[in-house]
Short mmCIF file of C-alpha atoms in Angstrom, two decimals:
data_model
loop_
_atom_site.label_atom_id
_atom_site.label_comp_id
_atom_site.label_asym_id
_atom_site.label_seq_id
_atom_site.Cartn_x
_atom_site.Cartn_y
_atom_site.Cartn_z
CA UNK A 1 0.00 0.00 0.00
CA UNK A 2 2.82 2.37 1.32
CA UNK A 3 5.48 1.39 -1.75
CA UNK A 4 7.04 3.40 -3.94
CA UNK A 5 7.66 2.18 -7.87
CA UNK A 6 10.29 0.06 -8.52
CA UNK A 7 11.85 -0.82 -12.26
CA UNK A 8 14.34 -3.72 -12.49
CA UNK A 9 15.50 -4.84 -15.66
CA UNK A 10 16.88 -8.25 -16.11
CA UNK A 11 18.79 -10.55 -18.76
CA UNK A 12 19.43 -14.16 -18.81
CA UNK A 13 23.53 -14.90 -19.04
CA UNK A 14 23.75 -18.74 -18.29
CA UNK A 15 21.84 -21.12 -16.66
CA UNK A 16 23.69 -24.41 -14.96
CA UNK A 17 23.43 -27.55 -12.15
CA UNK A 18 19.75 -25.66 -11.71
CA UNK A 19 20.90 -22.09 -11.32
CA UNK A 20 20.62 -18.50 -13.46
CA UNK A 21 22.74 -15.93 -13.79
CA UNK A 22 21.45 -12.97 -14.65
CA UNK A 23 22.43 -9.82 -15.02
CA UNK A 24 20.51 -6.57 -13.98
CA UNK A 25 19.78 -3.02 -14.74
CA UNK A 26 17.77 -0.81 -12.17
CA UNK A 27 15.84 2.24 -13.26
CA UNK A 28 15.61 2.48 -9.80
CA UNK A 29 16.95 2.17 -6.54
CA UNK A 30 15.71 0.96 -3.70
CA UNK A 31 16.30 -1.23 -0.61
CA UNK A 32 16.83 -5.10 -1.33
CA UNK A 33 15.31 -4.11 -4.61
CA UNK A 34 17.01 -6.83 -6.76
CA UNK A 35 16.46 -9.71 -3.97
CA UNK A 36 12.47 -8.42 -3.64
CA UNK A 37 12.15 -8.28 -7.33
CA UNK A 38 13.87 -11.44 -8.00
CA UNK A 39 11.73 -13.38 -5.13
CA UNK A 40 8.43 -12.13 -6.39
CA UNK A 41 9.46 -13.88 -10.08
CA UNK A 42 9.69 -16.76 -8.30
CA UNK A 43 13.80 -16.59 -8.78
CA UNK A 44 14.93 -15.93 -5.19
CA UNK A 45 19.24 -15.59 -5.08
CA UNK A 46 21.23 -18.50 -4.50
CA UNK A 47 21.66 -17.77 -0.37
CA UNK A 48 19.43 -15.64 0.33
CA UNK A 49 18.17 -15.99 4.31
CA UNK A 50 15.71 -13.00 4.11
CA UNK A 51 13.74 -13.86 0.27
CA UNK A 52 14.67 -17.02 -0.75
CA UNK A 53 16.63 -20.10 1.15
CA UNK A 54 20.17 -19.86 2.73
CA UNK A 55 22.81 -22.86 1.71
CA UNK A 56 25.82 -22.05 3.36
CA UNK A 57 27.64 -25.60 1.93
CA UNK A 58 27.75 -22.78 -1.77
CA UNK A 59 27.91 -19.77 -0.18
CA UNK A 60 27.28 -18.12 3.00
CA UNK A 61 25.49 -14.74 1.88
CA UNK A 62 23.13 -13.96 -0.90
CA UNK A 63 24.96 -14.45 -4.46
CA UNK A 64 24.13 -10.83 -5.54
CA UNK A 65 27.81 -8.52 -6.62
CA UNK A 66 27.55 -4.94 -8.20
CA UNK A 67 30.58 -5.62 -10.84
CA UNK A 68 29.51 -1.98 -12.62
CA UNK A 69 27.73 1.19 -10.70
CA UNK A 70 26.91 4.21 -13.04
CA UNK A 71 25.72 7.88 -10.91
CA UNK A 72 25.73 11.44 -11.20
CA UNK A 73 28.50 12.98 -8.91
CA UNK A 74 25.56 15.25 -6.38
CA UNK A 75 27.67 18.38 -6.38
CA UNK A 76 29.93 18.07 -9.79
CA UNK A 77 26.84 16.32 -11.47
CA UNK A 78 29.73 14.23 -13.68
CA UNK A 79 29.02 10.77 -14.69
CA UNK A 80 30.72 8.40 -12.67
CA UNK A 81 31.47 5.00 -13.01
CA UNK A 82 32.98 2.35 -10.53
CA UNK A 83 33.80 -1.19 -11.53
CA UNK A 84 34.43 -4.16 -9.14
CA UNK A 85 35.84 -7.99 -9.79
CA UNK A 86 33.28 -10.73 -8.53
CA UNK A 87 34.35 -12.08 -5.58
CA UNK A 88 36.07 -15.41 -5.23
CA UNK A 89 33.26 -17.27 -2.70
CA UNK A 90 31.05 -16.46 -6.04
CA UNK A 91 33.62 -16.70 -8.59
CA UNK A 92 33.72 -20.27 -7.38
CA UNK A 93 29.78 -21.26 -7.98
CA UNK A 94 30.76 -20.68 -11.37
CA UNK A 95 31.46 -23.11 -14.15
CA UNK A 96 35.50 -22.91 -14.82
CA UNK A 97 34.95 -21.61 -18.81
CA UNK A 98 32.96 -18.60 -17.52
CA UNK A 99 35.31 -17.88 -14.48
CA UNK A 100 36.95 -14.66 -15.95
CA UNK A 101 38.07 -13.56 -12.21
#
């Protein structure tokens, strides 16, 4: 009743052993948007306690990385961009030929 819009775009990238990888674009940004959006599709991410179902034996937080973030600086108002490497706990739930880390 009390929410506020949300947009989440979202592409297929692989799917293995009964997992997705996806990669996503938000028009938007709210709290646990991805995990709430992801959920509700009936897609929940691998470890996630709050939305989906924790398995610590793959990995003991939610499987969600931010590998590009795109803002406006507030006070210069340039474009910024920040990249990040996935990290190795999920680096290793992927299959070797797509491990690029």
């Amino acid at each position: 009743k009390n929410s506020r819009p949300a947009v989440t775009h979202y592409k297929v990238l692989a799917r293995y052993n009964g997992y997705t990888l996806v990669e996503c674009r938000l028009e938007t940004g709210r709290t646990h948007q991805i995990r709430v959006h992801m959920a509700h599709i009936g897609h929940p991410l691998l470890g996630d306690w709050l939305y989906g179902q924790e398995d610590r034996t793959l990995i003991p937080r939610p499987a969600l990385h931010s590998h590009r973030l795109e803002l406006t600086h507030p006070v210069t108002r340039r474009r910024l961009t920040v990249t990040a490497p996935l990290p190795e706990d999920m680096a290793r739930l992927l299959p070797a030929d797509m491990n690029k880390s």
